CSV table of C-alpha atoms in Angstrom, one decimal:
chain,number,residue,atom,x,y,z
A,1,UNK,CA,-59.5,192.3,121.1
A,2,UNK,CA,-60.2,193.4,124.3
A,3,UNK,CA,-63.4,192.2,126.0
A,4,UNK,CA,-64.2,190.4,129.1
A,5,UNK,CA,-64.4,186.0,128.7
A,6,UNK,CA,-66.5,184.4,131.2
A,7,UNK,CA,-65.8,180.5,131.7
A,8,UNK,CA,-66.7,177.7,131.7
A,9,UNK,CA,-70.0,178.5,128.8
A,10,UNK,CA,-71.9,175.7,131.2
A,11,UNK,CA,-71.6,174.7,134.6
A,12,UNK,CA,-73.6,171.9,136.4
A,13,UNK,CA,-73.5,172.3,140.5
A,14,UNK,CA,-74.3,169.1,142.3
A,15,UNK,CA,-76.2,168.9,145.5
A,16,UNK,CA,-74.4,170.5,147.9
A,17,UNK,CA,-71.5,172.3,146.3
A,18,UNK,CA,-69.8,175.3,145.5
A,19,UNK,CA,-69.0,176.3,142.3
A,20,UNK,CA,-67.3,179.3,140.3
A,21,UNK,CA,-67.9,181.3,137.9
A,22,UNK,CA,-64.7,183.4,136.1
A,23,UNK,CA,-64.7,186.3,134.2
A,24,UNK,CA,-61.5,188.1,133.6
A,25,UNK,CA,-61.7,191.9,131.6
A,26,UNK,CA,-58.6,193.0,129.5
A,27,UNK,CA,-60.2,196.7,128.9
A,28,UNK,CA,-58.0,198.0,131.9
A,29,UNK,CA,-62.3,198.7,133.8
A,30,UNK,CA,-61.9,199.6,137.4
A,31,UNK,CA,-65.2,198.6,137.6
A,32,UNK,CA,-66.6,194.9,137.6
A,33,UNK,CA,-70.2,193.8,138.2
A,34,UNK,CA,-72.2,190.1,138.5
A,35,UNK,CA,-75.6,189.7,136.9
A,36,UNK,CA,-78.1,187.0,137.3
A,37,UNK,CA,-80.2,187.1,134.5
A,38,UNK,CA,-83.8,185.1,134.8
A,39,UNK,CA,-86.0,184.1,132.3
A,40,UNK,CA,-89.0,187.1,132.0
A,41,UNK,CA,-87.1,188.9,135.4
A,42,UNK,CA,-84.6,191.1,133.3
A,43,UNK,CA,-81.2,191.8,134.6
A,44,UNK,CA,-80.5,191.1,139.1
A,45,UNK,CA,-77.4,192.7,139.9
A,46,UNK,CA,-75.9,190.2,143.1
A,47,UNK,CA,-72.1,192.0,143.2
A,48,UNK,CA,-70.0,194.9,142.0
A,49,UNK,CA,-66.8,196.2,142.8
A,50,UNK,CA,-65.8,199.8,141.9
A,51,UNK,CA,-62.2,199.2,142.6
A,52,UNK,CA,-59.4,196.2,144.0
A,53,UNK,CA,-59.5,195.2,147.2
A,54,UNK,CA,-63.1,196.5,147.2
A,55,UNK,CA,-66.5,195.3,146.4
A,56,UNK,CA,-70.8,195.4,147.2
A,57,UNK,CA,-73.5,193.6,148.1
A,58,UNK,CA,-75.3,194.2,144.8
A,59,UNK,CA,-79.5,193.0,144.7
A,60,UNK,CA,-79.7,189.3,145.3
A,61,UNK,CA,-76.3,188.8,147.1
A,62,UNK,CA,-78.0,185.2,149.3
A,63,UNK,CA,-75.8,183.1,148.4
A,64,UNK,CA,-72.4,183.9,146.5
A,65,UNK,CA,-70.2,185.5,146.9
A,66,UNK,CA,-66.6,187.3,144.5
A,67,UNK,CA,-63.5,188.5,145.5
A,68,UNK,CA,-61.3,190.7,143.7
A,69,UNK,CA,-57.4,190.7,144.0
A,70,UNK,CA,-56.2,191.8,140.8
A,71,UNK,CA,-58.1,195.1,138.4
A,72,UNK,CA,-58.8,191.5,135.7
A,73,UNK,CA,-61.1,189.0,137.2
A,74,UNK,CA,-63.8,188.7,139.1
A,75,UNK,CA,-64.3,185.2,140.3
A,76,UNK,CA,-68.3,184.6,141.5
A,77,UNK,CA,-68.0,181.7,144.2
A,78,UNK,CA,-72.2,180.0,143.8
A,79,UNK,CA,-72.1,178.7,147.4
A,80,UNK,CA,-74.4,175.9,148.2
A,81,UNK,CA,-76.4,178.9,150.8
A,82,UNK,CA,-78.1,179.5,147.5
A,83,UNK,CA,-81.1,177.8,147.3
A,84,UNK,CA,-81.9,178.3,142.7
A,85,UNK,CA,-79.1,179.2,141.2
A,86,UNK,CA,-79.8,177.9,137.8
A,87,UNK,CA,-79.3,180.6,135.7
A,88,UNK,CA,-77.8,182.3,133.0
A,89,UNK,CA,-74.6,184.6,134.7
A,90,UNK,CA,-73.2,187.3,133.1
A,91,UNK,CA,-69.6,189.6,134.4
A,92,UNK,CA,-69.8,193.0,133.0
A,93,UNK,CA,-67.3,196.2,133.6
A,94,UNK,CA,-67.6,199.9,132.5
A,95,UNK,CA,-64.6,202.9,133.2
A,96,UNK,CA,-64.6,204.2,136.3
A,97,UNK,CA,-64.6,204.5,140.2
A,98,UNK,CA,-67.3,204.6,142.4
A,99,UNK,CA,-70.1,206.7,141.7
A,100,UNK,CA,-69.6,207.0,138.0
A,101,UNK,CA,-72.2,205.2,137.2
A,102,UNK,CA,-73.3,207.6,133.5
A,103,UNK,CA,-70.3,204.2,131.5
A,104,UNK,CA,-71.7,201.5,129.7
A,105,UNK,CA,-71.3,198.6,130.4
A,106,UNK,CA,-69.7,195.4,128.4
A,107,UNK,CA,-70.4,192.6,128.8
A,108,UNK,CA,-69.4,189.2,128.0
A,109,UNK,CA,-70.8,186.2,127.0
A,110,UNK,CA,-72.5,184.8,130.1
A,111,UNK,CA,-72.4,181.2,131.6
A,112,UNK,CA,-74.9,179.1,132.4
A,113,UNK,CA,-75.4,177.1,135.3
A,114,UNK,CA,-77.4,174.1,135.8
A,115,UNK,CA,-78.2,172.1,139.4
A,116,UNK,CA,-77.6,167.8,138.5
B,1,UNK,CA,-88.1,204.8,144.0
B,2,UNK,CA,-85.9,204.4,140.7
B,3,UNK,CA,-88.1,201.4,138.0
B,4,UNK,CA,-88.1,200.6,134.5
B,5,UNK,CA,-90.3,199.2,133.1
B,6,UNK,CA,-91.1,197.4,129.8
B,7,UNK,CA,-94.1,196.3,129.6
B,8,UNK,CA,-94.3,194.7,126.2
B,9,UNK,CA,-92.6,190.7,126.6
B,10,UNK,CA,-92.8,190.0,123.2
B,11,UNK,CA,-92.8,191.4,119.9
B,12,UNK,CA,-93.5,189.8,116.4
B,13,UNK,CA,-93.9,192.0,113.4
B,14,UNK,CA,-92.0,190.6,109.1
B,15,UNK,CA,-89.8,192.1,107.6
B,16,UNK,CA,-89.5,195.0,106.4
B,17,UNK,CA,-91.6,196.6,108.7
B,18,UNK,CA,-91.3,199.1,111.6
B,19,UNK,CA,-91.2,198.7,115.0
B,20,UNK,CA,-89.9,199.9,118.7
B,21,UNK,CA,-89.6,199.3,121.8
B,22,UNK,CA,-91.4,201.2,124.7
B,23,UNK,CA,-89.3,202.1,128.5
B,24,UNK,CA,-91.0,203.7,130.3
B,25,UNK,CA,-88.3,205.1,133.8
B,26,UNK,CA,-89.3,206.5,137.7
B,27,UNK,CA,-86.8,208.3,139.4
B,28,UNK,CA,-86.6,210.3,141.5
B,29,UNK,CA,-82.9,212.4,140.6
B,30,UNK,CA,-82.7,215.3,138.3
B,31,UNK,CA,-79.1,213.6,136.5
B,32,UNK,CA,-79.5,210.3,135.5
B,33,UNK,CA,-78.5,208.1,132.8
B,34,UNK,CA,-80.5,205.9,130.3
B,35,UNK,CA,-79.3,202.8,128.1
B,36,UNK,CA,-80.8,200.3,125.4
B,37,UNK,CA,-78.9,196.4,125.5
B,38,UNK,CA,-79.7,194.6,122.4
B,39,UNK,CA,-78.7,190.5,123.8
B,40,UNK,CA,-78.4,188.8,120.0
B,41,UNK,CA,-78.4,184.6,121.1
B,42,UNK,CA,-75.0,184.9,121.7
B,43,UNK,CA,-75.7,185.3,125.1
B,44,UNK,CA,-73.5,188.8,125.5
B,45,UNK,CA,-75.6,192.6,126.2
B,46,UNK,CA,-74.1,194.9,123.5
B,47,UNK,CA,-74.6,198.8,124.1
B,48,UNK,CA,-76.4,200.8,121.9
B,49,UNK,CA,-77.5,203.6,123.4
B,50,UNK,CA,-77.0,205.8,126.0
B,51,UNK,CA,-78.4,209.5,126.5
B,52,UNK,CA,-78.1,211.3,129.1
B,53,UNK,CA,-81.8,213.2,131.0
B,54,UNK,CA,-80.0,216.7,130.1
B,55,UNK,CA,-79.7,215.9,126.7
B,56,UNK,CA,-83.8,215.5,124.9
B,57,UNK,CA,-82.9,215.2,121.8
B,58,UNK,CA,-83.8,212.3,120.0
B,59,UNK,CA,-81.2,210.1,118.0
B,60,UNK,CA,-80.8,208.3,114.7
B,61,UNK,CA,-78.5,205.8,114.5
B,62,UNK,CA,-78.7,204.4,110.2
B,63,UNK,CA,-81.7,201.8,111.1
B,64,UNK,CA,-81.7,202.8,114.8
B,65,UNK,CA,-83.6,205.8,116.2
B,66,UNK,CA,-83.9,206.6,120.0
B,67,UNK,CA,-86.7,208.7,121.2
B,68,UNK,CA,-86.4,210.4,124.8
B,69,UNK,CA,-89.4,212.6,126.1
B,70,UNK,CA,-89.2,213.7,130.0
B,71,UNK,CA,-92.4,214.8,130.5
B,72,UNK,CA,-94.1,210.8,129.9
B,73,UNK,CA,-90.4,209.4,131.3
B,74,UNK,CA,-90.3,207.4,128.0
B,75,UNK,CA,-86.9,206.2,125.8
B,76,UNK,CA,-87.9,204.3,123.2
B,77,UNK,CA,-86.0,202.6,120.7
B,78,UNK,CA,-87.6,202.0,116.8
B,79,UNK,CA,-85.9,199.7,113.9
B,80,UNK,CA,-86.8,201.0,111.0
B,81,UNK,CA,-87.1,198.1,107.9
B,82,UNK,CA,-86.9,195.1,111.1
B,83,UNK,CA,-84.3,192.7,109.7
B,84,UNK,CA,-83.5,189.4,110.9
B,85,UNK,CA,-80.5,190.0,112.3
B,86,UNK,CA,-82.3,192.3,114.8
B,87,UNK,CA,-83.9,189.8,116.3
B,88,UNK,CA,-82.5,189.5,120.0
B,89,UNK,CA,-83.9,190.4,123.4
B,90,UNK,CA,-83.4,194.2,124.7
B,91,UNK,CA,-82.6,195.7,127.1
B,92,UNK,CA,-83.4,199.4,128.1
B,93,UNK,CA,-81.1,200.5,131.5
B,94,UNK,CA,-82.1,203.2,134.2
B,95,UNK,CA,-78.4,204.9,135.7
B,96,UNK,CA,-78.1,207.0,138.8
B,97,UNK,CA,-76.3,209.0,141.0
B,98,UNK,CA,-76.8,209.8,144.4
B,99,UNK,CA,-73.9,211.4,146.8
B,100,UNK,CA,-72.0,208.2,145.4
B,101,UNK,CA,-74.4,205.8,145.7
B,102,UNK,CA,-74.2,202.8,142.9
B,103,UNK,CA,-77.7,202.9,141.5
B,104,UNK,CA,-77.9,201.0,137.6
B,105,UNK,CA,-81.4,199.4,137.0
B,106,UNK,CA,-82.9,197.6,133.8
B,107,UNK,CA,-86.2,196.5,132.9
B,108,UNK,CA,-87.0,193.1,132.3
B,109,UNK,CA,-86.5,192.9,128.2
B,110,UNK,CA,-88.6,192.7,125.1
B,111,UNK,CA,-88.2,189.5,122.8
B,112,UNK,CA,-87.7,191.2,119.2
B,113,UNK,CA,-88.6,188.3,116.2
B,114,UNK,CA,-88.7,189.1,112.7
B,115,UNK,CA,-89.2,186.8,110.4
B,116,UNK,CA,-88.7,186.7,107.5
């Protein structure tokens, strides 16, 4: 079945540690996104990528980094600079290159990140 | 400024009751798209419907219906004869593309609890 796979489902980070969240899709979608979800705040965009080897900052990119070396993969690294990383992280993808924002997004099951 | 408001934080209904989830949006564009997503307890957001700004026809899909009114900038979602499986968080989203710039905004969500 086509879809988006996020791993791990739960992740714990120690102080000063960088952690990487995995996101893989087999939908052949060009665009991929990372969102952060906090209680009562809906989804906030961290980074997005409309095509391989290109990505753009979203609304809350500080303390995060991404790469897009392959069409199928868009890993998110939560760095030690992110002082409040505890949240639910969702990866999504959609058809289309830059500008085709009329497409629905397909989401993974999410990764819940907590601080030890 | 682009904005999506879901004023209802949480709604509880008894099974078989009808329930309407409100969504009010703000945009300066004449071309834009509106979406509804469902987030069950598993965490994954599921796409429900997309509407473009030029199509104000209401839509019905089974027990779900959507009322789009540009005059009041609203895109409300009604569930008829609610069921326990409808319990989830529902997000309204707005997407617009101005000169190729990506804009996709989610509301803060409405948690629906359907009691047996």
